[in-house]
Short mmCIF file of C-alpha atoms and ligand atoms in Angstrom, two decimals:
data_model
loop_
_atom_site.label_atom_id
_atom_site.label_comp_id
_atom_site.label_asym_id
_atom_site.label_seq_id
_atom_site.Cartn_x
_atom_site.Cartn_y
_atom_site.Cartn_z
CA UNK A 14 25.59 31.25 -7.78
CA UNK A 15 25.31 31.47 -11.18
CA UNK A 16 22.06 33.04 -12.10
CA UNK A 17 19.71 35.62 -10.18
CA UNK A 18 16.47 37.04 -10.91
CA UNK A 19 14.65 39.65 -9.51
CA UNK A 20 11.83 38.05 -7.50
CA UNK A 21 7.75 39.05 -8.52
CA UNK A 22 6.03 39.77 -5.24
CA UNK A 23 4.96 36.62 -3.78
CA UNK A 24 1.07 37.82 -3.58
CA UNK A 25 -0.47 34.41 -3.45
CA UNK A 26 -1.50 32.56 -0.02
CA UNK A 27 0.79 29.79 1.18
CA UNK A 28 0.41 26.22 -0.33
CA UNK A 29 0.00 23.45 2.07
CA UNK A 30 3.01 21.44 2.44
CA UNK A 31 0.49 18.07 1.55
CA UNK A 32 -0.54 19.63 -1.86
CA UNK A 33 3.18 19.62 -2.85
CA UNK A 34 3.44 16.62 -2.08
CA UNK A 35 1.15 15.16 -3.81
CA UNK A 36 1.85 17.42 -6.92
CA UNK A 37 5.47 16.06 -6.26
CA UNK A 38 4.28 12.56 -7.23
CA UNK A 39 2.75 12.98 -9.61
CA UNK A 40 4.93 15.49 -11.87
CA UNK A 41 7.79 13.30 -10.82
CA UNK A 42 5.59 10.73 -13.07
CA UNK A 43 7.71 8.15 -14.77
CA UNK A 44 10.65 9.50 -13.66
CA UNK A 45 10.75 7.18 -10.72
CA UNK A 46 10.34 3.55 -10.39
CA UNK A 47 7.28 3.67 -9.06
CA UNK A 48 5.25 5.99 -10.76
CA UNK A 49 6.64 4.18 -14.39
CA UNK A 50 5.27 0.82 -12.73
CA UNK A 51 2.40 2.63 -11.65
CA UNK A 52 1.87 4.07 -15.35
CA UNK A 53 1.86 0.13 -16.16
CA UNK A 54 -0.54 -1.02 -13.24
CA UNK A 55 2.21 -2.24 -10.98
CA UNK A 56 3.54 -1.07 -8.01
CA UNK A 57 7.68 -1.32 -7.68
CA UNK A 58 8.45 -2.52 -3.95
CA UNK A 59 11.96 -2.64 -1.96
CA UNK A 60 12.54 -4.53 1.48
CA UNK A 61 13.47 -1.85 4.40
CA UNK A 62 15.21 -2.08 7.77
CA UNK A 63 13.73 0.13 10.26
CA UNK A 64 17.10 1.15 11.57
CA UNK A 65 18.09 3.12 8.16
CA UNK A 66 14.89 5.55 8.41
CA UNK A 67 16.69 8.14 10.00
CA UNK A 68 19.76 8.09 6.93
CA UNK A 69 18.44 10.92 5.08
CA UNK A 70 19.27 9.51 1.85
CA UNK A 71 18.22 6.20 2.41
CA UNK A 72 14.98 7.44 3.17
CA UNK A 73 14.99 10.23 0.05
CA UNK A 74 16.18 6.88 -2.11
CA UNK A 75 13.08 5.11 -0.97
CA UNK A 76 10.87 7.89 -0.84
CA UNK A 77 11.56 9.22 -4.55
CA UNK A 78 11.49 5.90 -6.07
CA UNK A 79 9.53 3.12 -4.34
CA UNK A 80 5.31 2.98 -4.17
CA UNK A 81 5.75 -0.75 -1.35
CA UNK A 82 7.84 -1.77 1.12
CA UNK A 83 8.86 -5.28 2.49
CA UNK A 84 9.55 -4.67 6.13
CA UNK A 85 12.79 -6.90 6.04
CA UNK A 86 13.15 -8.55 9.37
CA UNK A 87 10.92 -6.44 11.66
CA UNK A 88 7.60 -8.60 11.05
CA UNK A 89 9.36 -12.00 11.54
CA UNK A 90 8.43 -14.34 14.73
CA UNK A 91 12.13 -13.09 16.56
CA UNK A 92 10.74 -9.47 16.08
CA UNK A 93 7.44 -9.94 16.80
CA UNK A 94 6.31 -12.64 19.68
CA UNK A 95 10.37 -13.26 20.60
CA UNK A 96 8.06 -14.59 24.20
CA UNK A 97 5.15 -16.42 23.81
CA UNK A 98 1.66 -13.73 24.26
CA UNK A 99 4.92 -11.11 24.40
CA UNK A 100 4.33 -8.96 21.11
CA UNK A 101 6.37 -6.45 20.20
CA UNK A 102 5.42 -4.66 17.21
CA UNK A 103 7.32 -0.62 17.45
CA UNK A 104 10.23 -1.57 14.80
CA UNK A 105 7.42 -2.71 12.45
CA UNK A 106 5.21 -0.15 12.90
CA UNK A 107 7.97 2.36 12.25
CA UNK A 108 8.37 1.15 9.11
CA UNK A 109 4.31 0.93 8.14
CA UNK A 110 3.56 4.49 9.59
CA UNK A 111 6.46 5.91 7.44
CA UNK A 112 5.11 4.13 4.32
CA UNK A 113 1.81 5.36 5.42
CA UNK A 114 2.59 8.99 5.29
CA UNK A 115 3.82 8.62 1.78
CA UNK A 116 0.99 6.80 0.44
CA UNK A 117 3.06 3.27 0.19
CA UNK A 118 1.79 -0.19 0.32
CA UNK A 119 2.99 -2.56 2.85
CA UNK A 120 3.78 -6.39 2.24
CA UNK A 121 3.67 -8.36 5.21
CA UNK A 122 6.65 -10.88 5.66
CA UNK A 123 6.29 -13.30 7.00
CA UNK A 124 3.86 -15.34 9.44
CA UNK A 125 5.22 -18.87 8.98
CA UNK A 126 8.48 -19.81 8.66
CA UNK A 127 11.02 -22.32 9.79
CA UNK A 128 13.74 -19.34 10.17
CA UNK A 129 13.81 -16.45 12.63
CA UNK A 130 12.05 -18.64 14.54
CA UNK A 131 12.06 -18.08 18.53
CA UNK A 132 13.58 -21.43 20.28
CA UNK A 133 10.12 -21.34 22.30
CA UNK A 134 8.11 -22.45 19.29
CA UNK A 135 9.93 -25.75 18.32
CA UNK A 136 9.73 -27.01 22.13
CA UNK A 137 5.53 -27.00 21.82
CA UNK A 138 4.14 -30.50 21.08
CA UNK A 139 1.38 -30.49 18.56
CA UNK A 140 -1.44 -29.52 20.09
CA UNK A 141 0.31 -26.22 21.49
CA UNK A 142 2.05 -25.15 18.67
CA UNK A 143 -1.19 -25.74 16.83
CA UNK A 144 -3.00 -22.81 19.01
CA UNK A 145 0.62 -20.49 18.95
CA UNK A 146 0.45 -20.83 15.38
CA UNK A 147 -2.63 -19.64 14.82
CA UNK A 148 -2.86 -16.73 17.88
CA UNK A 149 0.55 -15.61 15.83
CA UNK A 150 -0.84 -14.97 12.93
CA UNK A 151 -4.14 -13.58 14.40
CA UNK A 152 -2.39 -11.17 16.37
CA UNK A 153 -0.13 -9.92 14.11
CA UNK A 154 -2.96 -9.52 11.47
CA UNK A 155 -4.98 -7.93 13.90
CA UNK A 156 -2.71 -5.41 14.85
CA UNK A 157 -2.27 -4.52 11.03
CA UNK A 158 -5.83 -5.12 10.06
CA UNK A 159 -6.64 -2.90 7.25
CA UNK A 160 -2.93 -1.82 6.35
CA UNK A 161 -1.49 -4.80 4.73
CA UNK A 162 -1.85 -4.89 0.99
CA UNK A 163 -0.46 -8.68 0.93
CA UNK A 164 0.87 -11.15 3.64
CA UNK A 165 3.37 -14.24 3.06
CA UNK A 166 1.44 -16.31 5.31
CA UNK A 167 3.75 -19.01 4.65
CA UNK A 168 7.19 -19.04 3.71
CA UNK A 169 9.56 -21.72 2.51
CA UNK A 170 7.68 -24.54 2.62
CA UNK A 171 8.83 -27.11 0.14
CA UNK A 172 12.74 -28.48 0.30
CA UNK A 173 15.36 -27.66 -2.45
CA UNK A 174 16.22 -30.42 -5.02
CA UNK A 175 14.20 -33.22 -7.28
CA UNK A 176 11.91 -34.64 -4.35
CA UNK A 177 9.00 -31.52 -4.05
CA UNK A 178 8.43 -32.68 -0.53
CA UNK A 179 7.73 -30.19 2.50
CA UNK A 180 10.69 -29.02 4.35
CA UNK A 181 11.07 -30.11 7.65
CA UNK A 182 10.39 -27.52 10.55
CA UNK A 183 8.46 -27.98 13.85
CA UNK A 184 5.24 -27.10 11.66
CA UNK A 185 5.72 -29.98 9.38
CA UNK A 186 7.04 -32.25 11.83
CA UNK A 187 4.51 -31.77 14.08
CA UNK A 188 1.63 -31.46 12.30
CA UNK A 189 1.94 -32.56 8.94
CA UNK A 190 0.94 -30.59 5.84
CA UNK A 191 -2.07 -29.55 6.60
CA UNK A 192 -0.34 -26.66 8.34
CA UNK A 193 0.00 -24.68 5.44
CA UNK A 194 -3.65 -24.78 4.67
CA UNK A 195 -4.74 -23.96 8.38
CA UNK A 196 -2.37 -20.87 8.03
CA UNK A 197 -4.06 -19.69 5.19
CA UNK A 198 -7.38 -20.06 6.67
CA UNK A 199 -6.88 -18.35 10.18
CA UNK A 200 -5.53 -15.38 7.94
CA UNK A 201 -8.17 -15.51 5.97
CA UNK A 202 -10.42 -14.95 9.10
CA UNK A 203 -8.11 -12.28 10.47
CA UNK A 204 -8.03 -9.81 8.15
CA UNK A 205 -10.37 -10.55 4.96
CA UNK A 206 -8.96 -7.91 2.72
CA UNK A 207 -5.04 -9.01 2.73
CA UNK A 208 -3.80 -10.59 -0.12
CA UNK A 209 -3.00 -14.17 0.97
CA UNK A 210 0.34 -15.56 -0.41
CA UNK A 211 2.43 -18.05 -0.42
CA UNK A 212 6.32 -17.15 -0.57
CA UNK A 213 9.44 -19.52 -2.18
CA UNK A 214 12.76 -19.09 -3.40
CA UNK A 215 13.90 -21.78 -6.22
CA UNK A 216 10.49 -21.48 -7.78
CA UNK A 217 11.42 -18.81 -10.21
CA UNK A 218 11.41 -21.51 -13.34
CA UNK A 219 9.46 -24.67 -13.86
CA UNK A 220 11.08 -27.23 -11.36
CA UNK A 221 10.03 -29.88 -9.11
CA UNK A 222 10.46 -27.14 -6.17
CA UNK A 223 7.99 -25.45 -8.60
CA UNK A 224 6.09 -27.77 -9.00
CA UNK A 225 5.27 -29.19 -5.86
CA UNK A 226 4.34 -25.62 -4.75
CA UNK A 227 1.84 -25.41 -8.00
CA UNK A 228 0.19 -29.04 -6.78
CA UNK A 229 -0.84 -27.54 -4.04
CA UNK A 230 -1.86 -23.89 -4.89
CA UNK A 231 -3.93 -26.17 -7.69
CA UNK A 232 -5.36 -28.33 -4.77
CA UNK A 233 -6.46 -25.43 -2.55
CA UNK A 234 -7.87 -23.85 -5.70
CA UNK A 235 -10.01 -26.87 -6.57
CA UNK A 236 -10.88 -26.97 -2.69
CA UNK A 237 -11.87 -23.58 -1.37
CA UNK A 238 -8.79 -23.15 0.72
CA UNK A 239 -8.25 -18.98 0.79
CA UNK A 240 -4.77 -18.36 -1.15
CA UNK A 241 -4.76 -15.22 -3.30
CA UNK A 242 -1.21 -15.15 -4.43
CA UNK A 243 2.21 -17.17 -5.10
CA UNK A 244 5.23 -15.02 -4.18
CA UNK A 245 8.66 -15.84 -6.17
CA UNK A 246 11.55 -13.93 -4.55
CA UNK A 247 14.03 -14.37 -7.25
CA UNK A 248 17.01 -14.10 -6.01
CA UNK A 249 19.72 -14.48 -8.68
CA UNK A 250 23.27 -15.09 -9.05
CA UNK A 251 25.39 -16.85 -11.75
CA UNK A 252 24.97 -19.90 -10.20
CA UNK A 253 21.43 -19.62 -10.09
CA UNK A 254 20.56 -17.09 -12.91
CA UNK A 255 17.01 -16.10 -14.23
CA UNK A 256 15.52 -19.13 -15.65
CA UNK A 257 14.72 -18.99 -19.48
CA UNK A 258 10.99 -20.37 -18.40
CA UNK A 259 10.54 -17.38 -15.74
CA UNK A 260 7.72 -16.00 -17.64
CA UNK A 261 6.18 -18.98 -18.49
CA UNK A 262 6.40 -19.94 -14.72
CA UNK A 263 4.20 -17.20 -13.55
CA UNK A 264 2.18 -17.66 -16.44
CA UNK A 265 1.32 -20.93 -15.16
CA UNK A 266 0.88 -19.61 -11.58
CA UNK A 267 -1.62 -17.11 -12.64
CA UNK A 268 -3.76 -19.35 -14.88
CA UNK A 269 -4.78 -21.02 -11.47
CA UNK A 270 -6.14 -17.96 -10.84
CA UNK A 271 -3.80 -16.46 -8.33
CA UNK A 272 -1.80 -12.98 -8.67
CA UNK A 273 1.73 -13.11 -8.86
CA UNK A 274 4.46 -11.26 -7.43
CA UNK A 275 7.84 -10.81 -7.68
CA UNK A 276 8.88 -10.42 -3.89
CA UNK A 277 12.92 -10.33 -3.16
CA UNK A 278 14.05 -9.62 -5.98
CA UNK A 279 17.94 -9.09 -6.31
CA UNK A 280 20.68 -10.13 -9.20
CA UNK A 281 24.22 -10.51 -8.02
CA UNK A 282 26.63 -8.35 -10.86
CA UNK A 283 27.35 -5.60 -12.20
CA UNK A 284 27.28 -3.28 -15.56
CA UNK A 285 25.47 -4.30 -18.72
CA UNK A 286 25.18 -8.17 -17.53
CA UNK A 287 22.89 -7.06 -14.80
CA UNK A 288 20.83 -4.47 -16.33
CA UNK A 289 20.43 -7.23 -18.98
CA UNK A 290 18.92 -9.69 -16.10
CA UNK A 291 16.86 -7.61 -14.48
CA UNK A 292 15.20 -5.96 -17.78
CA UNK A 293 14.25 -9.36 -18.15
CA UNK A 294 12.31 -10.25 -14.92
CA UNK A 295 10.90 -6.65 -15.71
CA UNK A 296 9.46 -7.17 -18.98
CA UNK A 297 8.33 -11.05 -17.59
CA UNK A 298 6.12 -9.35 -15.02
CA UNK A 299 4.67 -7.04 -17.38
CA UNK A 300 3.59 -9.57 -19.80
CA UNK A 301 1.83 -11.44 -17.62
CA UNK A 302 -1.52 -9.05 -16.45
CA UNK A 303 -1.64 -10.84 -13.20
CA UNK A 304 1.67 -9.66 -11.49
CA UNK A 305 0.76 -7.20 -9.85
CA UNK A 306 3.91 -5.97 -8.88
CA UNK A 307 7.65 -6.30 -8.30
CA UNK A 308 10.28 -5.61 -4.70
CA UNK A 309 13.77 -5.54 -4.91
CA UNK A 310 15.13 -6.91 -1.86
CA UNK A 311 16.56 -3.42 -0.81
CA UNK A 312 17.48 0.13 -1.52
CA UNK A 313 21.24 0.30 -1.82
CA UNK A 314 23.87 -2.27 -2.13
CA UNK A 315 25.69 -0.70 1.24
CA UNK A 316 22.82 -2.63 2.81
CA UNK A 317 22.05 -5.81 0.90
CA UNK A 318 21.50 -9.38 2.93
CA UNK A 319 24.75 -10.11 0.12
CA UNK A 320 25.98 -7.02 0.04
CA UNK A 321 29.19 -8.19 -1.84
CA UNK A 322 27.44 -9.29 -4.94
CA UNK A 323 26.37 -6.26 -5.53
CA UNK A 324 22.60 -6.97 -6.21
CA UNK A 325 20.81 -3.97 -6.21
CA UNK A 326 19.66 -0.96 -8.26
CA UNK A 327 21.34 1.82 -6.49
CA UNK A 328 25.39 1.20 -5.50
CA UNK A 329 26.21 2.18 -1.97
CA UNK A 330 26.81 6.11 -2.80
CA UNK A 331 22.89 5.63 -3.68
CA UNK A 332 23.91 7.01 -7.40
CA UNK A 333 21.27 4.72 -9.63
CA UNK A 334 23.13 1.78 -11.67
CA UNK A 335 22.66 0.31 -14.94
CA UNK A 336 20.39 -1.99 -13.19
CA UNK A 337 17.96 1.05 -12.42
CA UNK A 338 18.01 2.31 -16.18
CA UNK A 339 17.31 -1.27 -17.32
CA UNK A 340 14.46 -1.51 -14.89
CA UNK A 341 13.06 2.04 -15.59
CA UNK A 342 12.99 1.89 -19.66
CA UNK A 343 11.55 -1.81 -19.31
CA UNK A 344 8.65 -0.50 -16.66
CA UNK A 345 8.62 2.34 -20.17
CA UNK A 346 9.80 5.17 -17.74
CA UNK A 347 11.18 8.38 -19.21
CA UNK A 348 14.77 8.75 -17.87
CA UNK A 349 15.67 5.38 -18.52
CA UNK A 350 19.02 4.77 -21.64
CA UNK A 351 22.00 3.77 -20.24
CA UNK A 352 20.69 -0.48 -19.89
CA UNK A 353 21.07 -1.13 -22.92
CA UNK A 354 24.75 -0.94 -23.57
CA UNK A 355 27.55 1.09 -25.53
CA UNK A 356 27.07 4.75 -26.17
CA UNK A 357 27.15 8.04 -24.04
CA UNK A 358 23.89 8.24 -22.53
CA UNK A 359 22.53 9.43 -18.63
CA UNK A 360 19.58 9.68 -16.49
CA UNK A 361 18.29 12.65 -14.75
CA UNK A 362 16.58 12.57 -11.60
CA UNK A 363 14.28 15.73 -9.88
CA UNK A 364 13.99 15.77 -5.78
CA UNK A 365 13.23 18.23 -4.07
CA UNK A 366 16.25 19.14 -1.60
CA UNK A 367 13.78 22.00 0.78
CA UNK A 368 10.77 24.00 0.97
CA UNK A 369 9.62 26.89 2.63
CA UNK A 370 6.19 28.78 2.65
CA UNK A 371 7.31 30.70 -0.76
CA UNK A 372 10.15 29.02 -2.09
CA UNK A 373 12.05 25.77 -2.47
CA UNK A 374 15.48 24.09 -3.22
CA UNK A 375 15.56 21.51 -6.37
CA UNK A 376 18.01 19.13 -7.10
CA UNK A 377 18.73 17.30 -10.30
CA UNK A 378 21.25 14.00 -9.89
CA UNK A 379 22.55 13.55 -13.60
CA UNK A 380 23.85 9.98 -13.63
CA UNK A 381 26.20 8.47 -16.25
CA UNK A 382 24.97 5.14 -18.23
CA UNK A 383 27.36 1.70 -18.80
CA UNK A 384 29.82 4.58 -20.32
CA UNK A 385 32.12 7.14 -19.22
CA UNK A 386 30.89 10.72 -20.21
CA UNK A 387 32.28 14.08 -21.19
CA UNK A 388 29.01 15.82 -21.09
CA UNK A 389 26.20 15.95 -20.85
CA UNK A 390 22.32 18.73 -20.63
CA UNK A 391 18.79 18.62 -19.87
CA UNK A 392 16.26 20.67 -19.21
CA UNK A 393 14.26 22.04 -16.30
CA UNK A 394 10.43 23.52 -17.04
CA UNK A 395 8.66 25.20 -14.55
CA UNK A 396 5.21 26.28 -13.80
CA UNK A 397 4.53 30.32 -14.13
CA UNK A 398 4.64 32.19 -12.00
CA UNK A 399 7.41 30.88 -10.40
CA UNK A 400 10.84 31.62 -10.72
CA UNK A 401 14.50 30.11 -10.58
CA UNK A 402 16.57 33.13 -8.41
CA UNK A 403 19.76 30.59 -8.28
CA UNK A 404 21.12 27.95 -9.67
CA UNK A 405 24.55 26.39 -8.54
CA UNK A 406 27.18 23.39 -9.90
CA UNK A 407 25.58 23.73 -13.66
CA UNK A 408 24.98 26.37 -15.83
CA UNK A 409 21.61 27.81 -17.46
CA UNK A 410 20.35 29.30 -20.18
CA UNK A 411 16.56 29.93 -20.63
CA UNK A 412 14.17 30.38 -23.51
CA UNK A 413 12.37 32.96 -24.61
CA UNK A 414 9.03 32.64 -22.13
CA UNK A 415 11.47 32.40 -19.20
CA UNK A 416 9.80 28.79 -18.03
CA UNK A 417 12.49 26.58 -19.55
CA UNK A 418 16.31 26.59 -18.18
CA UNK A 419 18.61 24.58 -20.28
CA UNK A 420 20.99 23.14 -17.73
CA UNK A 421 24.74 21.91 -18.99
CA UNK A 422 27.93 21.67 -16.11
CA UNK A 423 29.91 23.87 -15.47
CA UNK A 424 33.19 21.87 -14.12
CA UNK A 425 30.96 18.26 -13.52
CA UNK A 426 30.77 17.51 -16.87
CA UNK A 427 33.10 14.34 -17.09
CA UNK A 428 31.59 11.14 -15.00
CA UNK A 429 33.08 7.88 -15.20
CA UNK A 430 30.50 5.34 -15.73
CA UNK A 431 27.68 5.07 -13.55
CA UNK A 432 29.05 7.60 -11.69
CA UNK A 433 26.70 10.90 -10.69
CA UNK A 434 26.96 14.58 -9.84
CA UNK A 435 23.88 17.46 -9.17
CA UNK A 436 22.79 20.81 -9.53
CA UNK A 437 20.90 22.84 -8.16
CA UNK A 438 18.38 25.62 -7.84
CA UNK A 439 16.41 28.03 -6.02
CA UNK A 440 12.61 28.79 -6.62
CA UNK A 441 10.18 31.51 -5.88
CA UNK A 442 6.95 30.29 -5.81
CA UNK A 443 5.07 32.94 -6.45
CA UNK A 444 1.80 30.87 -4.86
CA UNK A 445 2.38 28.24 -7.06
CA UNK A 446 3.05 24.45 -5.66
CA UNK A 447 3.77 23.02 -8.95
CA UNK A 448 7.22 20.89 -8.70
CA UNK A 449 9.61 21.70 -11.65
CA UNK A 450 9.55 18.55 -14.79
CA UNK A 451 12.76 17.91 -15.71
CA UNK A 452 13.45 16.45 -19.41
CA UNK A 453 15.74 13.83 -20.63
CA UNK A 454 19.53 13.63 -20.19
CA UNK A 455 21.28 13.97 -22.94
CA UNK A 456 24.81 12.80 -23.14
CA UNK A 457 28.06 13.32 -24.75
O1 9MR B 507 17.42 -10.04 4.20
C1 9MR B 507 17.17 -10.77 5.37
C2 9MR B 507 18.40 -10.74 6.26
O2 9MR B 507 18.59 -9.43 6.76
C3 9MR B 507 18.25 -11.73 7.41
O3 9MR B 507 19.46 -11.78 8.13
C4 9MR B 507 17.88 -13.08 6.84
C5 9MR B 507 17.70 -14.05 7.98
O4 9MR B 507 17.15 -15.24 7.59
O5 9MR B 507 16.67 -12.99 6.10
C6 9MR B 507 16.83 -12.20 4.97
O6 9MR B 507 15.65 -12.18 4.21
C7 9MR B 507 15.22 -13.44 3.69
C8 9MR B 507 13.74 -13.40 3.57
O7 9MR B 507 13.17 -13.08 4.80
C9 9MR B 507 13.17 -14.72 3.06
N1 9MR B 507 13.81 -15.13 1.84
C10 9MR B 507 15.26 -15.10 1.83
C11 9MR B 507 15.75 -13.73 2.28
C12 9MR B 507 17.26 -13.64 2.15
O8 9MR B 507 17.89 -14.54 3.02
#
């Protein structure tokens, strides 16, 4: 412990544990992916597995930082009717009660969709699969009624390569493409306030994947068919990299009069090439006023779909990457620096570690940009009347109206790059809820 103070009386009443909360949010503004999309009109998404909830820094990764989430597999046909008329929905609704209590949107993914697909489904002839289609997506809208922000009604419709035909799957070979259309229609019915889209991968740049998918989002447009939103996951690798049209491909998208969104996305890599390509889909979203908002296609790399590329914004140790700096200065966020190459720079991140009725433990994670650092300082202001009685790993100094602690290390001071360390500190609240505002990193 380095520093103690003498505690003031604690005279005021307790402060609800919601009002912190909420005061959490917001004076964690642009600090957090989230609340710098939010500051831009966006929210910033991940996919989640239900079965990482209870991994307490998974779910403080996705808490601090996320304002959607994607459930990843738990709202797919396997996980959902895995029997026909058998619906299981408790992994699912995990995930949408947990985003629920932290004032998160949910994406639905997905209603129909040639994979994940129960073996029952492609035995139906026509008329059959016609009716399980449609009490599928009924049912599961039902259930969510109210709760979904936007739904991938359909998902990977249209076949890879030069030919822009439909895939095949039992839905297309059964009953042609009007399938897609009918989809969109019974979830219109279902649940009138979803966002209705449709979902691709290979779309990301003008193509004749991309194109087909545009012919018809044109044709329902010109018809009256319900669609409300084209869905580009993005995945990226150097095989498949962000296309140089990516803006102008939503661009296109959204002059039919659709939103866009950015729904999976990842970018296999590492270091400045990465933070590079994901800056990029970043600042192609914001220029185009109807995407309405971007999800990576995870938290942490330990748990990526290809976890061996590397694709995410926060490594497996959940320390933030390049990636995340790239993302968070594009999206105009404050503790963004270390994307854009060269240089000491770092990042420093506020959570709160615990609360009680009159006090609470902060934590600061001081992460190093694309360079190793020797050291590095920032600051931590509180709200009067409260008061710092510790503070541990890091070293303080305050000013002269006792609200600001200068914070420097006192044996972390050297992090390789990337890499991350914390402090941390103890608060009397003195009645007040207000969450501490910490400043920019500064390193050296
Ligand atoms: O990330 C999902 C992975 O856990 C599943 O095993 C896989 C099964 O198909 O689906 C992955 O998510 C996919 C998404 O639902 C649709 N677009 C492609 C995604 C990556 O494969």
């Amino acid at each position: 412990m380095y520093l103690t103070r003498v505690l003031r009386a604690a005279t005021a009443g307790l402060v609800a544990a919601t009002a912190l909360a909420a005061a959490a949010h917001t004076a964690e503004a642009a600090d957090t992916l989230g609340s710098a999309a939010a500051g831009q009109g966006r929210y910033f998404g991940t996919a989640v597995a239900a079965n990482h909830l209870g991994e307490s820094d998974y779910a403080a990764t996705l808490d601090r930082e996320f304002t959607s989430v994607t459930p990843e597999n738990e709202m797919k046909w396997d996980a959902t009717e895995p029997t026909r008329g058998g619906f299981t929905f408790t992994s699912a609704d995990q995930i949408v009660s947990h985003a629920q209590g932290r004032g998160m949107d949910v994406r639905g993914h997905t209603l129909v969709w040639h994979s994940q697909l129960p073996s029952w489904v492609s035995t139906l002839a026509a008329a059959d699969l016609r009716a399980a289609m449609n009490d599928h997506i009924t049912q599961l809208m039902t259930h969510w009624k109210g709760e979904i922000h936007s739904w991938d009604v359909v998902n990977e419709a249209f076949q890879d390569g030069s030919s822009g035909a439909r895939r095949s799957s039992p839905f297309q070979d059964k009953l042609g493409d009007g399938f897609i259309e009918e989809a969109f229609r019974t979830a219109r019915a279902a649940d009138p306030a979803a966002e209705l889209c449709y979902n691709d991968y290979n779309t990301d740049g003008v193509n004749a994947k991309s194109d087909a998918v545009y012919a018809m989002v044109k044709d329902f447009k010109a018809r009256g068919v319900p669609i409300d939103c084209v869905g580009f996951q993005s995945h990226f690798n150097s095989a498949s990299p962000v296309p140089a049209d990516y803006q102008a491909n939503l661009q296109r998208f959204a002059d039919l009069g659709v939103d866009v969104q950015i729904t999976e996305l990842d970018i296999e890599g590492s270091g400045t090439a990465q933070a590079a390509s994901y800056g990029t889909v970043v600042k192609a979203c914001l220029a185009v006023s109807r995407c309405t908002g971007i999800t990576v296609w995870g938290v942490t790399d330990k748990y990526s779909w290809r976890s061996g590329g590397t694709p995410l914004l926060f490594d497996a140790d959940y320390a933030a990457k390049p990636a995340y700096d790239a993302v968070l200065a594009a999206l105009g966020g404050t503790g963004g620096g270390g994307g854009g190459g060269g240089g000491a720079a770092c990042t420093a991140t506020y959570s709160t570690d615990a609360q009680w009725n009159d006090g609470y433990n902060g934590k600061v994670t001081i992460t190093a940009g694309d360079s190793a650092i020797s050291g590095w300082t920032t600051t931590v202001t509180l709200t009067a009347p409260q008061q710092v009685t510790a503070v541990w790993n890091a070293t303080a100094t305050w000013d002269g109206s006792g609200n600001v602690m200068t914070v420097e290390p006192s044996w972390n001071g050297s992090l390789a790059a990337g890499a991350s360390t914390s402090f941390g500190f103890t608060v009397a609240k003195n009645g007040s809820g207000a969450v501490p505002a910490v400043g920019t990193c500064a390193a050296s």
